[in-house]
Amino acid sequence: WISSDQKQYNTTGAVYDAGPASETETTALFLQGKWSLDAHWTFKAGVRYEHADVEVDDTVSGIDIANAEYYQGAVQDPFLQALAGGVGMTPQVFLGTIINTASNLYGYENYLTYSDVAPLRQGGSETYSETLFNAGVVYAFNTRQETFLNYSEGFTVPDMTRLLRSVSVLSDGGDSGPILDGTNIDATKTQSWDLGWRGRFDQFTAQTSLFYNTSDQNVEFDRETGVVVIRKQDERFMGFEALLDARFDNGTIAGFTYARTQGETKDDNGNWYALGADRVAPEKITGYIGLSWNGSADARLQVTHLSDYKKGHQEAPADIQDQVVPFEGYRTFDLITNFYTSVGDFSAAIRNLTNAEYYSVYNQVRGYPSGGASAYLPGQGRTLSLSYSLDY
């Protein structure tokens, strides 16, 4: 797999756990109310109590298995055995001496010290609970236009399997005790505000909104190691969204959407800096224009544009800057036609009409595995698709 630049995969029969199996049971109680003061004002408010129990199964770390296999293979290597015999040592003692010397010289942890076995780690359980509030107000100018302001709180239970995937005897300093010992995995609570306006007219539908979200911790993915960790750092997102749809009497249809988001977190000194494209969606603009024939058929040409996003890379602290990849934007066009008949609906589409070469957000920022053919895969080229559906 590695030697072939990730182009050839041969099964070996070895199985590695991608984290311990876990089960989450959630219960909640809530009370929600809505009051209309008059024809213009509407208020809503609510409270929710949420409780979650998470059970984590016993597991053998895939990292410990891989390290044990590497260690066992190393001590059985004929060349190493010959060197060890030449100085009157066993292969195990000789390898340990080399690793200890290199570790002391370069300041690395002796990662083979705990790798001769892959112990079964005991699982455990965690309990989370939180009381959440929400409130909102809508003011209707008339039957066509209204503005709104909302506040809400969210509560997210961590994905134990993903967060514990990289926990091993190595990462725990040689401790083979229960896997949850020494961990500090908390649920994430968020606060969200949004302010907006929406209107419904004879030929137009439009909406705009501003949003602001905060939390006191975030989940971070290390591109180089594939490790997911919870960082106890404040985080905030703010953004603007807008949409417009139009239908004219002559059958012309048109519309656009716009979305821009800014996300920030704090460094170790408490200074805010921009998050990368793996956490912040690049500025996105979509638009379309087409024709509709009395509900029997329609056709439209649509465009999707994603702007460059380099702020996260530019502002990242020096020790992680190489992990925060600048995103290069792209633009694609699609041509879509639909036919609605009594025997079903038919659709024909040409995606990426101009056959533009681009790389999706995911394939630009992922980088783990950090190299090989599976990294930085280009987006799909010009594609013709045909579909048929029937409602019954």
XYZ file of C-alpha atoms in Angstrom:
392
model
C 0.000 0.000 0.000
C 2.681 2.506 0.991
C 5.384 1.295 -1.395
C 2.927 1.403 -4.320
C 2.037 5.047 -3.594
C -1.368 3.839 -2.355
C -2.276 2.354 -5.741
C -2.185 -1.320 -4.748
C -3.771 -2.950 -1.718
C -3.099 -6.528 -0.637
C -4.978 -7.985 2.317
C -2.862 -9.542 5.057
C -5.603 -10.784 7.353
C -4.596 -8.346 10.082
C -7.461 -6.428 11.692
C -6.956 -3.150 13.549
C -9.627 -1.461 15.637
C -10.363 2.101 14.544
C -11.267 2.997 18.102
C -13.327 1.165 20.723
C -16.988 0.448 20.050
C -19.246 2.830 21.949
C -22.967 3.230 22.555
C -24.743 6.451 23.477
C -28.195 6.625 25.071
C -29.811 10.054 25.232
C -32.946 11.172 27.046
C -34.410 14.655 27.152
C -37.257 16.651 28.647
C -38.359 19.904 27.075
C -40.961 22.628 27.344
C -41.608 24.952 24.410
C -44.051 27.837 24.169
C -45.217 30.247 21.480
C -47.263 33.418 21.962
C -48.736 35.812 19.399
C -49.122 39.235 20.944
C -50.954 40.686 17.945
C -50.825 40.536 14.147
C -47.219 41.759 14.200
C -45.405 40.266 17.201
C -44.774 36.567 17.875
C -42.616 35.271 20.721
C -41.263 31.816 21.480
C -39.171 30.392 24.308
C -38.236 27.011 25.658
C -36.070 24.979 27.980
C -34.612 21.520 27.426
C -32.815 19.176 29.804
C -30.651 16.605 28.053
C -28.922 13.606 29.623
C -26.563 11.197 27.835
C -24.920 7.957 28.973
C -21.981 6.689 26.919
C -20.669 3.130 27.232
C -17.222 2.322 25.820
C -16.293 -1.323 25.136
C -13.012 -3.000 26.004
C -10.534 -2.656 23.160
C -7.055 -3.381 21.881
C -5.557 -0.265 20.311
C -4.710 -0.590 16.631
C -1.602 1.503 17.303
C -0.465 -0.931 20.002
C -1.009 -3.879 17.639
C 0.979 -2.193 14.865
C 3.791 -1.262 17.262
C 3.912 -4.795 18.675
C 4.137 -6.257 15.169
C 6.923 -3.824 14.296
C 8.819 -4.649 17.501
C 8.468 -8.404 17.038
C 9.558 -8.123 13.414
C 12.581 -6.028 14.381
C 13.905 -8.427 17.033
C 13.560 -11.339 14.582
C 15.533 -9.573 11.859
C 18.663 -11.671 11.064
C 20.885 -8.622 10.627
C 19.870 -7.166 14.007
C 20.294 -10.576 15.644
C 23.798 -10.825 14.203
C 24.729 -7.384 15.512
C 23.296 -8.199 18.928
C 25.198 -11.473 19.075
C 28.412 -9.689 18.138
C 28.242 -7.545 21.282
C 26.929 -10.303 23.522
C 23.358 -9.018 23.819
C 19.944 -10.465 23.109
C 18.088 -8.816 20.206
C 15.621 -7.296 22.680
C 18.331 -5.725 24.838
C 20.306 -4.569 21.786
C 17.260 -2.931 20.188
C 16.324 -1.311 23.488
C 19.831 0.109 23.846
C 19.712 1.625 20.367
C 16.285 3.143 20.935
C 17.206 4.496 24.377
C 20.383 6.071 23.019
C 18.537 7.704 20.103
C 15.729 8.853 22.388
C 18.115 10.495 24.836
C 20.164 12.048 22.049
C 17.245 13.603 20.154
C 14.777 14.029 22.995
C 12.275 11.522 21.609
C 10.133 9.231 23.706
C 11.150 5.579 23.530
C 8.073 4.445 21.644
C 9.194 0.801 21.529
C 9.418 0.511 25.312
C 5.755 -0.431 25.502
C 5.372 -2.077 22.106
C 6.271 -5.711 22.729
C 2.654 -6.438 23.736
C -0.758 -5.126 22.736
C -2.871 -5.363 25.901
C -6.641 -5.387 26.144
C -7.728 -2.028 27.571
C -10.805 -1.901 29.784
C -13.600 0.390 28.588
C -15.882 2.365 30.844
C -18.715 4.856 30.920
C -19.257 8.598 30.944
C -22.336 10.649 31.796
C -23.210 14.070 30.400
C -26.107 16.387 31.171
C -27.005 19.982 30.400
C -29.922 22.405 30.641
C -30.447 24.383 27.435
C -32.518 27.466 26.661
C -33.884 29.056 23.508
C -35.867 32.200 22.752
C -36.949 34.109 19.688
C -39.088 36.922 18.387
C -40.631 37.554 14.970
C -41.986 40.907 13.846
C -44.234 40.836 10.768
C -44.334 44.152 8.903
C -47.247 42.797 6.864
C -48.311 39.486 5.335
C -45.279 39.500 3.021
C -42.312 40.595 5.135
C -40.981 39.782 8.577
C -37.800 40.058 10.594
C -36.617 37.645 13.268
C -34.134 37.331 16.127
C -33.321 33.980 17.760
C -31.093 32.655 20.523
C -30.474 28.958 21.122
C -28.109 26.661 22.977
C -26.765 23.365 21.682
C -25.243 20.338 23.349
C -23.050 17.830 21.495
C -21.884 14.557 23.019
C -18.394 13.637 21.766
C -17.808 10.751 19.364
C -15.953 8.469 21.777
C -14.908 5.977 19.109
C -13.258 8.676 16.995
C -11.648 10.527 19.897
C -10.212 7.340 21.436
C -8.996 5.918 18.117
C -5.434 7.110 18.682
C -5.248 6.375 22.416
C -2.682 3.651 23.084
C -0.282 2.377 25.715
C 2.268 4.585 23.970
C 0.167 7.755 24.182
C -0.667 6.978 27.819
C 2.999 6.713 28.802
C 2.994 2.945 29.253
C -0.258 2.796 31.221
C -2.368 -0.178 30.120
C -5.206 0.549 32.540
C -8.807 1.506 31.626
C -8.822 3.525 28.427
C -10.901 6.364 29.905
C -8.508 6.919 32.815
C -6.590 10.130 32.343
C -8.850 11.385 29.572
C -10.837 14.591 29.825
C -13.550 14.281 27.196
C -16.295 16.823 27.780
C -19.448 17.541 25.834
C -19.483 20.745 23.809
C -22.045 23.439 24.566
C -22.689 26.159 22.003
C -24.561 29.460 22.052
C -26.075 30.739 18.800
C -27.705 33.987 17.727
C -29.238 34.802 14.353
C -30.878 37.946 13.032
C -32.605 38.101 9.694
C -35.334 39.183 7.315
C -37.485 37.264 4.840
C -39.991 38.312 2.247
C -42.492 36.592 -0.042
C -43.698 38.571 -3.040
C -45.602 37.830 -6.234
C -42.557 36.832 -8.239
C -39.765 36.877 -5.661
C -38.768 35.060 -2.486
C -35.836 36.488 -0.547
C -34.086 36.022 2.782
C -31.016 37.421 4.532
C -29.556 36.513 7.908
C -26.587 37.146 10.186
C -25.414 34.507 12.654
C -22.963 34.273 15.537
C -21.984 31.062 17.366
C -19.644 30.511 20.315
C -18.297 27.568 22.311
C -15.603 27.078 24.950
C -13.893 24.137 23.253
C -13.436 22.610 19.816
C -12.546 19.341 18.141
C -9.300 19.523 16.181
C -7.940 17.121 13.548
C -4.171 16.796 13.153
C -3.430 16.399 9.430
C -0.016 14.822 10.040
C -0.991 12.167 12.590
C -4.721 11.716 12.007
C -5.326 12.279 15.731
C -8.543 13.998 16.817
C -8.368 15.921 20.085
C -10.585 18.267 22.082
C -8.961 21.655 22.633
C -10.106 23.710 25.612
C -10.025 26.952 23.655
C -12.804 29.438 22.957
C -14.169 29.358 19.449
C -16.522 31.645 17.548
C -18.158 31.739 14.131
C -19.946 34.616 12.447
C -21.414 34.908 9.009
C -23.936 36.210 6.520
C -26.305 34.317 4.225
C -28.690 35.498 1.522
C -30.919 33.930 -1.103
C -33.201 35.149 -3.861
C -35.536 33.160 -6.106
C -37.564 34.653 -8.941
C -40.260 33.280 -11.267
C -41.528 35.459 -14.093
C -44.736 35.240 -16.106
C -42.892 34.258 -19.289
C -41.530 31.120 -17.599
C -38.081 32.461 -16.808
C -36.669 31.313 -13.473
C -33.573 32.701 -11.758
C -31.939 32.843 -8.379
C -28.789 33.058 -6.336
C -27.408 32.259 -2.896
C -24.509 33.801 -1.017
C -22.782 32.552 2.135
C -19.742 33.900 3.953
C -18.406 32.599 7.262
C -15.556 33.632 9.525
C -14.322 31.347 12.291
C -11.748 32.046 14.988
C -10.186 30.368 17.996
C -7.640 31.415 20.604
C -3.949 30.586 20.796
C -2.125 29.761 24.024
C -1.722 33.485 24.751
C -5.442 34.207 24.412
C -5.201 35.920 21.021
C -7.831 35.227 18.360
C -6.744 33.793 15.011
C -8.651 32.496 11.988
C -9.511 28.811 11.640
C -8.608 26.836 8.545
C -10.801 25.672 5.672
C -11.386 22.345 7.442
C -13.502 24.280 9.964
C -14.622 27.355 8.011
C -16.548 27.030 4.766
C -15.040 29.209 2.011
C -17.159 32.023 0.616
C -19.759 30.416 -1.661
C -21.914 31.920 -4.402
C -24.420 29.977 -6.474
C -26.692 31.203 -9.221
C -29.025 29.818 -11.835
C -31.176 30.913 -14.761
C -33.585 28.849 -16.788
C -37.043 28.304 -18.210
C -40.124 26.511 -16.906
C -42.914 25.292 -19.194
C -46.170 25.254 -17.218
C -45.022 22.539 -14.862
C -44.384 20.012 -17.651
C -40.652 20.645 -18.006
C -37.876 22.957 -16.931
C -34.235 23.568 -17.753
C -31.605 25.632 -16.030
C -27.945 26.525 -16.131
C -26.377 26.892 -12.700
C -22.985 28.008 -11.460
C -21.204 27.273 -8.178
C -18.294 29.487 -7.146
C -16.048 28.959 -4.113
C -13.562 31.725 -3.315
C -9.976 31.312 -2.158
C -9.571 31.027 1.607
C -6.047 31.663 2.909
C -6.709 33.599 6.104
C -6.562 30.510 8.310
C -3.106 29.595 6.994
C -1.813 33.163 7.260
C -2.924 33.664 10.877
C -2.198 30.183 12.262
C 0.420 29.920 15.030
C 3.852 28.972 13.716
C 3.826 25.490 15.272
C 0.704 24.427 13.330
C 0.866 26.670 10.259
C 2.074 23.877 7.989
C -1.039 21.879 8.921
C -3.455 24.680 7.974
C -3.644 24.452 4.196
C -4.732 27.499 2.151
C -7.763 26.694 0.011
C -7.798 27.508 -3.699
C -11.263 28.311 -4.994
C -12.929 27.058 -8.145
C -16.023 27.483 -10.300
C -18.216 24.866 -11.989
C -21.279 24.985 -14.258
C -24.118 22.463 -14.496
C -26.908 22.092 -17.068
C -30.033 20.371 -15.744
C -33.305 19.474 -17.503
C -36.434 17.856 -16.052
C -39.527 16.436 -17.753
C -42.680 15.732 -15.751
C -45.114 13.214 -17.285
C -48.024 11.041 -16.208
C -45.768 7.976 -16.279
C -42.969 9.458 -14.199
C -40.323 12.149 -14.109
C -37.232 12.147 -16.321
C -34.060 14.121 -15.716
C -30.911 14.684 -17.752
C -27.951 16.659 -16.459
C -24.410 17.530 -17.442
C -22.357 18.211 -14.330
C -19.171 20.278 -14.596
C -20.224 21.402 -18.042
C -16.878 23.033 -18.914
C -14.870 20.059 -17.587
C -13.053 22.373 -15.166
C -10.147 20.895 -13.206
C -10.544 21.537 -9.492
C -9.981 20.042 -6.065
C -12.759 19.917 -3.492
C -12.400 21.482 -0.053
C -12.025 18.041 1.512
C -9.249 16.883 -0.801
C -7.342 20.144 -0.400
C -7.352 20.219 3.394
C -7.419 16.548 4.439
C -3.799 15.418 4.015
C -4.058 12.206 6.067
C -2.688 9.944 4.811
C -0.421 12.854 3.972
C 0.796 11.532 0.644
C 0.172 9.023 -2.081
C -2.382 8.676 -4.828
C -5.342 9.049 -2.462
C -4.291 12.554 -1.392
C -5.446 15.630 -3.309
C -7.707 13.761 -5.708
C -9.182 16.081 -8.357
C -12.905 16.724 -8.510
C -15.171 14.882 -10.915
C -14.924 15.983 -14.540
C -17.735 16.487 -17.038
C -20.420 13.933 -16.235
C -23.683 13.042 -17.979
C -26.409 11.630 -15.751
C -29.884 10.314 -16.590
C -32.559 9.480 -14.050
C -36.175 8.392 -13.829
C -38.515 8.479 -10.847
C -42.110 7.446 -10.269
C -44.285 8.367 -7.315
C -46.927 5.827 -6.324
